[in-house]
Amino acid sequence: MSNQTAWLDKAVFYEIYPQSFCDTNADGIGDIPGIIGKLDYIRDLGCTALWLNPCFLSPFGDAGYDVEDYYMVAPRYGTNEDLANLFREAHKRDMHVLLDLVPGHTAVTHPWFRESMKAEKNAYTDRYIWTDSIWEVPQGMGCIRGISSRDGSCAVNFFSHQPSLNYGFYRPDPDCKWQQPMDGEGPMATRETLKDIMSFWLKMGCDGFRVDMAGSLIKQDEECKGTIALWQDIRQFLDREFPGAVMVSEWGEPDKSLVAGFHMDFLLHFGPSHYNDLFRCDEPYFSRRGRGSAREFVAAYRENYAKVGGKGLICIPSGNHDMDRLARRLDQEEMKIAFAFLLSMPGAPFIYYGDEIGMRYVENLVSVEGGYGRTGSRSPMQWNKGVNAGFSAAAKEKLYIPQDESGDRPDAESQSADPCSLRSEIKRLMALRQKHPALQNKGDITFVSDGYPLVYKRSYGGQSITVVIHPADEKAAVPDVGGSILYKLGAALRLEGGTLHMDGPAAVFIEK
Ligand code: NOJ
């Protein structure tokens, strides 16, 4: 891989859900000029890169994860030229931008799908996975049937309005003639089109992609060998034509995704990562009640970390548009300690917009654009104490999603001015991370203890920093940690004769 991606070693990402970030034309929906206007705010926090959720033309049945035109920005966000301008403005500030690439499925309104539904054979007949008869459904996949003149059922990838693009089958069933091999003509045409889409945006100035459901492309591929081979081919193409293109996968199996050519993989909130034992369960580890457990998380992380063997990065997000806000279970003080953890772990941290001020999950909302229970984590950003929290000048009823109505809702402006706020604490942590290579993305980690407190050593190039994370409101002592304190959070703590004593919740970084 190329040294043009060296910026990743220090990168901290900020995820922007464009519809909810900042609205500049008073239609109640965020837009790209709004994002550009807030770049300085994001840079000031300490983030150096953005992940933008899908911003392409879409019927918005899944908030844009149902693409209708991969080459066009949805008018509600602006124009392609606005997006190119965002890339330029980000680069001026030494920031980078990843777009969200949704390679596994499209919207039913995509012109490819409209063509593919036709009975007559055409260039898009094999663009999706179709059985040969309406009476045959693709096993274990869910399908769309009965709306096409074509006699067949079309496999879906996620919601039932998201038809599966056809990249072929790793082990096609010889009894199902419609299952095409991954090097078949139709699957290869889909793959080449994917490369074309990537080229289009990379040429325009984007720095890479977060890839949606990256592990899902080749079917009948239990060990993902086919999907890995497909992404390796794409990586080769990128290395040849866009060596600076950065790829992060929504996959959750870094041993596979990094071999496939991704630079980074997300720790997922589903599957075996135990990530949400820390933040989103009845007794989260980061609650001051101190009844949670980090043990399973640490075991799973260690295993993945060993498998990755320094080949790439594991990204830990503070949250994202698919999970509950951190603030649903943790208060602002608890979140400060959670961020001391998030910002002292290896891999690239991702901060979900608004998590830096502890935005709340808005309860009891009617689903918006396929959000369902996720809608409460997607409410408009709270910038200040003005109308609609400074998000939009539209009438309140026109806002994309209703906002947190509580009188004490957090906002960015107040928190920026308050040195004791969550945002200010995060800003301090970010600055510290930028200063010390041992705390950065490639610094090594060794866990010392996985209870209360959680203790780990970060090291890089001769520097060694011990991190002590103690969310529980109870006394604790950690022996053998003598050195100088780089960072401390928590009222009652002291370092005596190489032992750290804490009387309650604390986070401490000690350099040896
Ligand atoms: C994962 C995305 O994060 C989620 O929001 C979306 O609904 C599904 N993939 C389907 O694209």
Short mmCIF file of C-alpha atoms and ligand atoms in Angstrom, two decimals:
data_model
loop_
_atom_site.label_atom_id
_atom_site.label_comp_id
_atom_site.label_asym_id
_atom_site.label_seq_id
_atom_site.Cartn_x
_atom_site.Cartn_y
_atom_site.Cartn_z
CA MET A 1 0.00 0.00 0.00
CA SER A 2 1.09 3.54 -0.67
CA ASN A 3 2.65 6.16 1.60
CA GLN A 4 0.00 8.56 0.35
CA THR A 5 -2.18 7.05 3.04
CA ALA A 6 0.27 7.83 5.86
CA TRP A 7 -2.19 10.44 7.20
CA LEU A 8 -4.20 7.52 8.52
CA ASP A 9 -1.63 6.87 11.25
CA LYS A 10 -2.85 9.94 13.14
CA ALA A 11 -6.38 10.21 11.80
CA VAL A 12 -9.40 10.70 14.02
CA PHE A 13 -12.68 10.59 12.08
CA TYR A 14 -15.94 12.45 12.50
CA GLU A 15 -19.03 10.76 11.07
CA ILE A 16 -21.57 13.09 9.51
CA TYR A 17 -25.14 12.08 8.83
CA PRO A 18 -25.69 14.81 6.22
CA GLN A 19 -29.44 15.18 6.60
CA SER A 20 -29.04 16.08 10.29
CA PHE A 21 -25.90 18.15 10.45
CA CYS A 22 -26.49 21.70 9.28
CA ASP A 23 -29.18 23.14 7.04
CA THR A 24 -28.27 26.30 5.10
CA ASN A 25 -31.31 26.63 2.82
CA ALA A 26 -34.05 26.35 5.45
CA ASP A 27 -35.70 23.23 4.02
CA GLY A 28 -35.31 21.36 7.33
CA ILE A 29 -32.66 18.99 5.95
CA GLY A 30 -28.91 19.32 6.33
CA ASP A 31 -26.81 19.99 3.24
CA ILE A 32 -23.26 20.04 1.93
CA PRO A 33 -22.74 23.81 2.24
CA GLY A 34 -23.75 23.30 5.89
CA ILE A 35 -20.99 20.72 6.32
CA ILE A 36 -18.45 23.05 4.71
CA GLY A 37 -19.46 25.80 7.12
CA LYS A 38 -18.72 23.54 10.07
CA LEU A 39 -15.32 22.18 8.99
CA ASP A 40 -13.52 24.57 11.32
CA TYR A 41 -15.63 23.36 14.24
CA ILE A 42 -14.69 19.75 13.47
CA ARG A 43 -11.01 20.60 13.02
CA ASP A 44 -11.05 22.58 16.25
CA LEU A 45 -12.32 19.51 18.09
CA GLY A 46 -9.28 17.64 16.79
CA CYS A 47 -10.80 15.47 14.06
CA THR A 48 -8.78 15.22 10.87
CA ALA A 49 -11.11 13.25 8.59
CA LEU A 50 -14.78 12.80 7.77
CA TRP A 51 -16.99 9.86 6.95
CA LEU A 52 -20.09 11.11 5.17
CA ASN A 53 -23.14 8.83 5.13
CA PRO A 54 -24.58 8.32 1.60
CA CYS A 55 -25.44 11.60 -0.07
CA PHE A 56 -26.50 10.32 -3.50
CA LEU A 57 -29.81 10.41 -5.35
CA SER A 58 -32.18 8.05 -3.56
CA PRO A 59 -35.86 7.48 -2.76
CA PHE A 60 -34.65 7.43 0.89
CA GLY A 61 -36.32 4.22 1.96
CA ASP A 62 -33.17 3.52 3.98
CA ALA A 63 -31.87 7.04 4.49
CA GLY A 64 -29.80 6.93 1.30
CA TYR A 65 -28.48 3.37 1.63
CA ASP A 66 -30.82 2.72 -1.28
CA VAL A 67 -29.01 4.45 -4.11
CA GLU A 68 -30.81 5.49 -7.30
CA ASP A 69 -27.84 7.15 -9.00
CA TYR A 70 -24.29 6.54 -7.79
CA TYR A 71 -22.97 9.48 -9.79
CA MET A 72 -25.22 12.24 -8.51
CA VAL A 73 -25.53 14.05 -5.20
CA ALA A 74 -29.14 14.12 -3.98
CA PRO A 75 -30.51 17.61 -4.72
CA ARG A 76 -31.59 18.00 -1.12
CA TYR A 77 -27.89 18.04 -0.14
CA GLY A 78 -26.70 20.19 -3.04
CA THR A 79 -24.83 19.43 -6.24
CA ASN A 80 -21.80 17.42 -7.32
CA GLU A 81 -19.97 20.74 -7.45
CA ASP A 82 -20.83 21.34 -3.76
CA LEU A 83 -19.33 17.97 -2.91
CA ALA A 84 -16.18 18.75 -4.93
CA ASN A 85 -16.02 22.00 -3.00
CA LEU A 86 -16.27 20.09 0.29
CA PHE A 87 -13.27 17.97 -0.76
CA ARG A 88 -11.31 21.14 -1.60
CA GLU A 89 -12.24 22.92 1.62
CA ALA A 90 -11.36 19.86 3.69
CA HIS A 91 -7.99 19.51 1.98
CA LYS A 92 -7.23 23.18 2.65
CA ARG A 93 -7.55 22.34 6.34
CA ASP A 94 -5.44 19.21 6.01
CA MET A 95 -8.53 17.06 6.43
CA HIS A 96 -9.69 14.07 4.37
CA VAL A 97 -13.14 12.90 3.30
CA LEU A 98 -14.46 9.36 2.89
CA LEU A 99 -17.75 8.82 1.08
CA ASP A 100 -20.08 5.94 1.87
CA LEU A 101 -20.05 3.35 -0.89
CA VAL A 102 -23.02 0.99 -1.00
CA PRO A 103 -21.89 -1.78 -3.36
CA GLY A 104 -24.25 -4.57 -2.31
CA HIS A 105 -27.65 -3.25 -3.36
CA THR A 106 -29.52 -0.37 -4.93
CA ALA A 107 -32.96 1.15 -4.63
CA VAL A 108 -35.78 -0.47 -6.59
CA THR A 109 -36.05 2.86 -8.41
CA HIS A 110 -32.52 2.59 -9.81
CA PRO A 111 -32.67 2.61 -13.66
CA TRP A 112 -30.57 -0.60 -13.66
CA PHE A 113 -33.25 -2.36 -11.67
CA ARG A 114 -36.05 -1.01 -13.85
CA GLU A 115 -34.25 -2.47 -16.87
CA SER A 116 -33.43 -5.68 -15.03
CA MET A 117 -37.13 -6.22 -14.27
CA LYS A 118 -37.97 -6.34 -17.99
CA ALA A 119 -38.79 -9.65 -19.67
CA GLU A 120 -36.63 -8.82 -22.71
CA LYS A 121 -32.93 -9.46 -22.24
CA ASN A 122 -30.88 -6.25 -21.97
CA ALA A 123 -27.60 -4.90 -20.60
CA TYR A 124 -28.93 -5.04 -17.01
CA THR A 125 -30.57 -8.46 -17.05
CA ASP A 126 -27.69 -9.90 -14.98
CA ARG A 127 -26.97 -6.81 -12.88
CA TYR A 128 -28.96 -8.30 -9.99
CA ILE A 129 -29.43 -11.82 -8.62
CA TRP A 130 -32.58 -13.29 -10.19
CA THR A 131 -33.91 -16.81 -10.10
CA ASP A 132 -35.32 -18.23 -13.35
CA SER A 133 -38.90 -18.45 -12.16
CA ILE A 134 -41.19 -16.44 -9.93
CA TRP A 135 -41.97 -19.71 -8.16
CA GLU A 136 -38.36 -20.24 -7.13
CA VAL A 137 -37.05 -18.08 -4.29
CA PRO A 138 -33.31 -17.68 -3.61
CA GLN A 139 -32.61 -19.81 -0.54
CA GLY A 140 -31.85 -17.90 2.66
CA MET A 141 -31.82 -14.47 1.07
CA GLY A 142 -35.25 -12.87 1.03
CA CYS A 143 -36.52 -11.58 -2.25
CA ILE A 144 -38.58 -9.17 -4.32
CA ARG A 145 -41.19 -10.93 -6.44
CA GLY A 146 -44.33 -10.20 -8.38
CA ILE A 147 -43.52 -6.66 -9.50
CA SER A 148 -41.61 -7.40 -12.71
CA SER A 149 -42.59 -8.54 -16.18
CA ARG A 150 -39.53 -10.78 -15.93
CA ASP A 151 -40.34 -14.27 -14.67
CA GLY A 152 -38.12 -14.58 -11.61
CA SER A 153 -37.53 -13.55 -8.00
CA CYS A 154 -34.78 -11.08 -7.18
CA ALA A 155 -32.63 -11.59 -4.06
CA VAL A 156 -32.42 -8.72 -1.58
CA ASN A 157 -29.44 -7.69 0.51
CA PHE A 158 -31.01 -5.88 3.47
CA PHE A 159 -34.48 -4.33 3.47
CA SER A 160 -36.90 -5.93 1.03
CA HIS A 161 -36.66 -2.88 -1.25
CA GLN A 162 -32.88 -3.27 -1.68
CA PRO A 163 -32.23 -5.72 -4.52
CA SER A 164 -28.86 -7.51 -4.41
CA LEU A 165 -26.35 -6.53 -7.05
CA ASN A 166 -24.89 -9.54 -8.78
CA TYR A 167 -21.21 -10.20 -8.09
CA GLY A 168 -21.76 -13.93 -8.51
CA PHE A 169 -21.56 -17.02 -6.30
CA TYR A 170 -18.40 -18.53 -4.88
CA ARG A 171 -19.83 -22.01 -5.13
CA PRO A 172 -22.78 -21.86 -7.54
CA ASP A 173 -25.24 -24.70 -7.05
CA PRO A 174 -25.15 -26.73 -10.31
CA ASP A 175 -28.90 -27.36 -9.91
CA CYS A 176 -29.61 -23.60 -9.91
CA LYS A 177 -28.55 -22.39 -13.33
CA TRP A 178 -29.34 -18.79 -12.32
CA GLN A 179 -26.47 -18.77 -9.78
CA GLN A 180 -23.64 -17.29 -11.82
CA PRO A 181 -19.96 -17.81 -11.04
CA MET A 182 -18.09 -14.78 -9.79
CA ASP A 183 -16.10 -14.52 -13.01
CA GLY A 184 -19.25 -14.76 -15.15
CA GLU A 185 -20.00 -11.96 -17.59
CA GLY A 186 -22.81 -10.35 -15.55
CA PRO A 187 -20.92 -10.39 -12.21
CA MET A 188 -17.76 -9.02 -13.85
CA ALA A 189 -19.74 -6.19 -15.45
CA THR A 190 -21.13 -5.27 -12.02
CA ARG A 191 -17.61 -5.28 -10.57
CA GLU A 192 -16.26 -3.05 -13.34
CA THR A 193 -19.13 -0.65 -12.78
CA LEU A 194 -18.20 -0.48 -9.11
CA LYS A 195 -14.67 0.51 -10.09
CA ASP A 196 -16.08 3.16 -12.38
CA ILE A 197 -18.16 4.65 -9.57
CA MET A 198 -15.13 4.75 -7.30
CA SER A 199 -13.02 6.41 -10.02
CA PHE A 200 -15.67 9.03 -10.56
CA TRP A 201 -15.55 10.30 -6.97
CA LEU A 202 -11.83 9.78 -6.46
CA LYS A 203 -11.13 11.90 -9.54
CA MET A 204 -13.38 14.55 -8.08
CA GLY A 205 -11.20 14.67 -4.96
CA CYS A 206 -12.64 12.27 -2.41
CA ASP A 207 -10.02 10.41 -0.37
CA GLY A 208 -11.66 7.01 -0.19
CA PHE A 209 -14.69 5.11 1.01
CA ARG A 210 -16.40 3.58 3.97
CA VAL A 211 -17.88 0.46 2.40
CA ASP A 212 -21.33 -0.67 3.44
CA MET A 213 -21.74 -4.40 4.20
CA ALA A 214 -18.37 -5.02 2.55
CA GLY A 215 -18.37 -8.72 3.41
CA SER A 216 -21.69 -9.42 1.69
CA LEU A 217 -20.90 -9.22 -2.02
CA ILE A 218 -20.23 -12.76 -3.20
CA LYS A 219 -22.94 -15.24 -2.31
CA GLN A 220 -22.55 -18.85 -1.13
CA ASP A 221 -19.18 -17.82 0.24
CA GLU A 222 -19.08 -19.02 3.86
CA GLU A 223 -15.41 -18.30 4.42
CA CYS A 224 -15.58 -15.09 2.34
CA LYS A 225 -12.85 -16.34 0.01
CA GLY A 226 -14.69 -15.00 -3.04
CA THR A 227 -15.46 -11.65 -1.45
CA ILE A 228 -11.84 -11.30 -0.32
CA ALA A 229 -10.63 -12.03 -3.88
CA LEU A 230 -13.04 -9.45 -5.29
CA TRP A 231 -11.78 -6.71 -2.95
CA GLN A 232 -8.17 -7.66 -3.62
CA ASP A 233 -8.85 -7.09 -7.29
CA ILE A 234 -10.35 -3.70 -6.46
CA ARG A 235 -7.34 -2.85 -4.29
CA GLN A 236 -5.02 -3.67 -7.17
CA PHE A 237 -6.99 -1.37 -9.39
CA LEU A 238 -6.80 1.38 -6.74
CA ASP A 239 -3.07 0.87 -6.20
CA ARG A 240 -2.60 1.30 -9.91
CA GLU A 241 -4.86 4.28 -10.45
CA PHE A 242 -5.56 5.87 -7.07
CA PRO A 243 -2.84 4.76 -4.65
CA GLY A 244 -3.98 7.31 -2.08
CA ALA A 245 -7.50 5.90 -1.84
CA VAL A 246 -8.35 4.83 1.70
CA MET A 247 -10.80 2.02 2.36
CA VAL A 248 -12.64 1.23 5.58
CA SER A 249 -15.01 -1.69 5.77
CA GLU A 250 -18.21 -2.38 7.58
CA TRP A 251 -17.29 -6.02 7.95
CA GLY A 252 -16.31 -6.71 11.58
CA GLU A 253 -13.78 -9.40 10.77
CA PRO A 254 -10.46 -7.60 10.38
CA ASP A 255 -8.58 -10.82 9.74
CA LYS A 256 -10.58 -11.06 6.50
CA SER A 257 -11.12 -7.44 5.53
CA LEU A 258 -7.50 -6.35 5.95
CA VAL A 259 -6.30 -9.27 3.84
CA ALA A 260 -8.92 -8.18 1.32
CA GLY A 261 -7.08 -4.86 1.03
CA PHE A 262 -8.98 -2.58 3.39
CA HIS A 263 -6.87 -0.26 5.54
CA MET A 264 -9.28 -0.45 8.44
CA ASP A 265 -12.29 -2.36 9.67
CA PHE A 266 -14.96 -1.33 12.15
CA LEU A 267 -15.58 -2.99 15.42
CA LEU A 268 -19.28 -3.71 15.01
CA HIS A 269 -22.09 -3.36 17.49
CA PHE A 270 -23.48 -6.73 16.42
CA GLY A 271 -21.71 -10.06 16.15
CA PRO A 272 -19.07 -11.28 18.57
CA SER A 273 -17.15 -8.06 19.40
CA HIS A 274 -18.81 -7.41 22.83
CA TYR A 275 -18.35 -3.71 22.00
CA ASN A 276 -21.72 -2.85 23.43
CA ASP A 277 -20.98 -4.52 26.77
CA LEU A 278 -19.08 -1.30 27.33
CA PHE A 279 -21.71 1.26 26.37
CA ARG A 280 -25.12 -0.11 25.46
CA CYS A 281 -26.52 -2.83 27.71
CA ASP A 282 -28.35 -2.91 31.05
CA GLU A 283 -25.13 -2.57 33.01
CA PRO A 284 -22.60 -0.95 30.70
CA TYR A 285 -18.97 -1.15 31.79
CA PHE A 286 -18.77 2.66 31.68
CA SER A 287 -21.57 3.22 34.19
CA ARG A 288 -20.34 4.43 37.58
CA ARG A 289 -22.43 1.67 39.14
CA GLY A 290 -19.48 -0.55 38.33
CA ARG A 291 -21.52 -3.66 37.62
CA GLY A 292 -20.55 -4.13 34.00
CA SER A 293 -17.77 -6.15 32.45
CA ALA A 294 -15.05 -5.40 29.93
CA ARG A 295 -13.71 -8.94 30.12
CA GLU A 296 -15.39 -10.40 27.03
CA PHE A 297 -14.68 -7.26 25.03
CA VAL A 298 -10.98 -7.41 25.92
CA ALA A 299 -10.79 -11.12 25.06
CA ALA A 300 -12.42 -10.55 21.65
CA TYR A 301 -10.32 -7.44 20.97
CA ARG A 302 -7.09 -9.24 21.89
CA GLU A 303 -7.95 -12.10 19.57
CA ASN A 304 -8.68 -9.76 16.65
CA TYR A 305 -5.66 -7.61 17.38
CA ALA A 306 -3.39 -10.67 17.27
CA LYS A 307 -4.98 -11.82 14.01
CA VAL A 308 -4.53 -8.39 12.44
CA GLY A 309 -0.82 -8.45 13.33
CA GLY A 310 -0.27 -4.77 12.53
CA LYS A 311 -1.55 -5.16 8.95
CA GLY A 312 -4.20 -2.47 9.37
CA LEU A 313 -6.39 -0.68 11.85
CA ILE A 314 -9.40 -1.67 13.93
CA CYS A 315 -11.72 1.33 14.27
CA ILE A 316 -13.75 1.89 17.41
CA PRO A 317 -16.67 4.26 16.89
CA SER A 318 -18.25 6.29 19.70
CA GLY A 319 -21.52 5.38 18.01
CA ASN A 320 -23.06 5.59 14.58
CA HIS A 321 -26.36 6.10 12.80
CA ASP A 322 -27.35 2.47 13.48
CA MET A 323 -26.99 2.33 17.26
CA ASP A 324 -28.26 4.11 20.34
CA ARG A 325 -26.52 7.30 21.33
CA LEU A 326 -23.96 6.84 24.09
CA ALA A 327 -26.02 9.25 26.19
CA ARG A 328 -28.94 6.82 26.32
CA ARG A 329 -27.09 4.91 29.06
CA LEU A 330 -24.31 7.19 30.22
CA ASP A 331 -24.28 10.71 31.68
CA GLN A 332 -21.80 13.42 30.70
CA GLU A 333 -19.27 12.49 33.40
CA GLU A 334 -19.44 8.81 32.52
CA MET A 335 -19.00 9.71 28.85
CA LYS A 336 -15.81 11.64 29.66
CA ILE A 337 -14.28 8.42 30.95
CA ALA A 338 -15.66 6.47 27.99
CA PHE A 339 -13.93 8.96 25.65
CA ALA A 340 -10.66 8.66 27.60
CA PHE A 341 -10.88 4.99 26.64
CA LEU A 342 -12.02 5.57 23.02
CA LEU A 343 -9.28 8.11 22.40
CA SER A 344 -6.47 6.06 23.93
CA MET A 345 -7.09 2.85 22.01
CA PRO A 346 -5.20 1.78 18.88
CA GLY A 347 -6.85 2.07 15.47
CA ALA A 348 -8.64 5.11 14.13
CA PRO A 349 -11.34 6.45 16.47
CA PHE A 350 -14.61 7.59 14.91
CA ILE A 351 -16.77 10.18 16.64
CA TYR A 352 -20.41 10.20 15.62
CA TYR A 353 -21.63 13.81 15.14
CA GLY A 354 -23.08 15.16 18.36
CA ASP A 355 -21.50 12.51 20.57
CA GLU A 356 -18.82 15.08 21.42
CA ILE A 357 -21.48 17.09 23.27
CA GLY A 358 -23.36 14.05 24.56
CA MET A 359 -26.43 14.48 22.37
CA ARG A 360 -29.25 12.31 23.62
CA TYR A 361 -31.18 9.54 21.94
CA VAL A 362 -34.60 11.08 21.22
CA GLU A 363 -37.19 8.64 22.54
CA ASN A 364 -40.51 7.57 21.00
CA LEU A 365 -40.04 8.90 17.49
CA VAL A 366 -41.97 7.64 14.51
CA SER A 367 -39.55 6.03 12.08
CA VAL A 368 -38.05 8.39 9.47
CA GLU A 369 -36.70 7.03 6.17
CA GLY A 370 -36.26 3.46 7.34
CA GLY A 371 -34.64 4.46 10.62
CA TYR A 372 -37.06 2.64 12.98
CA GLY A 373 -35.35 2.37 16.38
CA ARG A 374 -32.30 4.10 14.88
CA THR A 375 -34.24 7.33 14.28
CA GLY A 376 -33.63 8.59 17.83
CA SER A 377 -29.86 8.60 17.18
CA ARG A 378 -30.25 10.60 13.96
CA SER A 379 -31.84 13.80 15.23
CA PRO A 380 -30.50 17.18 14.04
CA MET A 381 -27.27 18.49 15.51
CA GLN A 382 -27.59 20.97 18.37
CA TRP A 383 -25.31 23.90 17.58
CA ASN A 384 -26.49 26.59 19.97
CA LYS A 385 -29.37 27.84 22.11
CA GLY A 386 -31.13 29.49 19.15
CA VAL A 387 -34.14 28.41 17.09
CA ASN A 388 -33.99 24.68 16.26
CA ALA A 389 -30.71 24.62 18.19
CA GLY A 390 -29.10 26.47 15.28
CA PHE A 391 -29.58 23.52 12.93
CA SER A 392 -32.06 25.12 10.55
CA ALA A 393 -34.14 28.24 9.99
CA ALA A 394 -37.10 26.11 8.83
CA ALA A 395 -40.32 25.83 10.82
CA LYS A 396 -39.93 23.26 13.56
CA GLU A 397 -42.43 20.86 11.94
CA LYS A 398 -40.29 20.77 8.79
CA LEU A 399 -37.16 19.44 10.48
CA TYR A 400 -35.95 16.12 9.08
CA ILE A 401 -36.35 14.48 12.49
CA PRO A 402 -37.72 16.14 15.65
CA GLN A 403 -35.05 17.38 18.04
CA ASP A 404 -34.40 16.72 21.70
CA GLU A 405 -36.92 19.08 23.35
CA SER A 406 -35.49 19.06 26.86
CA GLY A 407 -34.61 22.43 28.36
CA ASP A 408 -31.10 21.28 29.19
CA ARG A 409 -30.26 19.79 25.81
CA PRO A 410 -26.52 20.07 25.20
CA ASP A 411 -25.24 22.35 22.44
CA ALA A 412 -21.89 22.86 20.75
CA GLU A 413 -21.57 26.58 21.38
CA SER A 414 -22.09 26.40 25.14
CA GLN A 415 -19.85 23.38 25.47
CA SER A 416 -17.09 24.99 23.43
CA ALA A 417 -17.10 27.92 25.86
CA ASP A 418 -17.09 25.75 29.00
CA PRO A 419 -13.72 24.24 29.94
CA CYS A 420 -15.45 21.61 32.08
CA SER A 421 -17.75 20.33 29.32
CA LEU A 422 -17.60 16.95 27.62
CA ARG A 423 -16.50 18.60 24.38
CA SER A 424 -13.64 20.40 26.10
CA GLU A 425 -12.51 17.15 27.71
CA ILE A 426 -12.59 15.42 24.33
CA LYS A 427 -10.61 18.26 22.79
CA ARG A 428 -7.93 17.86 25.48
CA LEU A 429 -7.81 14.10 24.89
CA MET A 430 -7.50 14.62 21.13
CA ALA A 431 -4.63 17.08 21.56
CA LEU A 432 -2.84 14.61 23.83
CA ARG A 433 -3.32 11.81 21.31
CA GLN A 434 -1.88 13.99 18.54
CA LYS A 435 1.19 14.70 20.69
CA HIS A 436 2.08 11.15 21.70
CA PRO A 437 2.75 8.48 19.05
CA ALA A 438 2.21 5.73 21.63
CA LEU A 439 -1.43 6.83 21.92
CA GLN A 440 -1.98 7.01 18.17
CA ASN A 441 -3.43 4.59 15.69
CA LYS A 442 -0.39 2.37 15.21
CA GLY A 443 0.84 2.35 18.81
CA ASP A 444 0.89 -1.16 20.28
CA ILE A 445 -1.39 -2.27 23.12
CA THR A 446 -0.96 -4.80 25.93
CA PHE A 447 -3.76 -5.30 28.39
CA VAL A 448 -2.73 -5.52 32.04
CA SER A 449 -6.14 -5.87 33.67
CA ASP A 450 -9.69 -6.19 32.32
CA GLY A 451 -11.85 -5.58 35.41
CA TYR A 452 -12.37 -2.33 37.32
CA PRO A 453 -10.04 -0.63 36.56
CA LEU A 454 -9.17 -1.48 32.99
CA VAL A 455 -5.42 -1.09 32.53
CA TYR A 456 -3.42 -1.21 29.31
CA LYS A 457 -0.04 -0.14 28.07
CA ARG A 458 0.36 1.72 24.81
CA SER A 459 3.79 1.85 23.25
CA TYR A 460 5.53 3.08 20.12
CA GLY A 461 9.17 3.78 19.27
CA GLY A 462 10.45 3.63 22.84
CA GLN A 463 7.55 5.55 24.38
CA SER A 464 5.34 3.69 26.85
CA ILE A 465 2.13 5.02 28.36
CA THR A 466 -0.01 3.18 30.87
CA VAL A 467 -3.70 3.96 30.63
CA VAL A 468 -5.92 3.39 33.66
CA ILE A 469 -9.66 3.59 33.05
CA HIS A 470 -11.81 3.33 36.16
CA PRO A 471 -15.49 4.10 35.56
CA ALA A 472 -16.72 2.63 38.89
CA ASP A 473 -17.56 4.85 41.83
CA GLU A 474 -15.42 2.86 44.22
CA LYS A 475 -11.86 2.85 45.53
CA ALA A 476 -9.17 1.12 43.53
CA ALA A 477 -5.38 0.95 43.44
CA VAL A 478 -3.05 0.04 40.59
CA PRO A 479 0.52 -0.96 41.55
CA ASP A 480 3.68 -0.57 39.43
CA VAL A 481 2.64 2.41 37.38
CA GLY A 482 5.29 4.93 38.46
CA GLY A 483 6.12 7.70 36.02
CA SER A 484 4.79 11.08 35.10
CA ILE A 485 1.08 11.73 34.80
CA LEU A 486 0.23 13.01 31.30
CA TYR A 487 -3.50 13.18 31.82
CA LYS A 488 -5.92 12.78 34.68
CA LEU A 489 -9.63 12.96 35.05
CA GLY A 490 -11.39 12.39 38.35
CA ALA A 491 -11.29 14.20 41.63
CA ALA A 492 -9.60 12.02 44.19
CA LEU A 493 -6.51 10.30 42.87
CA ARG A 494 -2.83 10.19 43.83
CA LEU A 495 0.32 8.42 42.70
CA GLU A 496 2.34 7.23 45.72
CA GLY A 497 5.45 5.08 45.51
CA GLY A 498 4.51 3.79 42.08
CA THR A 499 0.92 2.91 43.08
CA LEU A 500 -2.04 4.84 41.72
CA HIS A 501 -4.87 5.28 44.25
CA MET A 502 -8.33 6.32 43.13
CA ASP A 503 -11.31 7.04 45.36
CA GLY A 504 -13.87 7.05 42.56
CA PRO A 505 -14.27 7.26 38.78
CA ALA A 506 -11.03 8.23 37.05
CA ALA A 507 -8.96 8.05 33.88
CA VAL A 508 -5.21 8.45 34.12
CA PHE A 509 -2.41 8.24 31.53
CA ILE A 510 1.08 7.73 32.97
CA GLU A 511 4.27 7.84 30.96
CA LYS A 512 7.13 5.59 32.13
C1 NOJ B 1 -25.43 -0.67 7.14
C2 NOJ B 1 -25.77 0.79 7.27
O1 NOJ B 1 -24.94 1.36 8.27
C3 NOJ B 1 -27.24 0.85 7.60
O2 NOJ B 1 -27.63 2.14 8.00
C4 NOJ B 1 -28.02 0.38 6.41
O3 NOJ B 1 -29.40 0.34 6.73
C5 NOJ B 1 -27.58 -1.04 6.00
N1 NOJ B 1 -26.16 -1.20 6.01
C6 NOJ B 1 -28.06 -1.38 4.61
O4 NOJ B 1 -27.34 -0.67 3.65
#
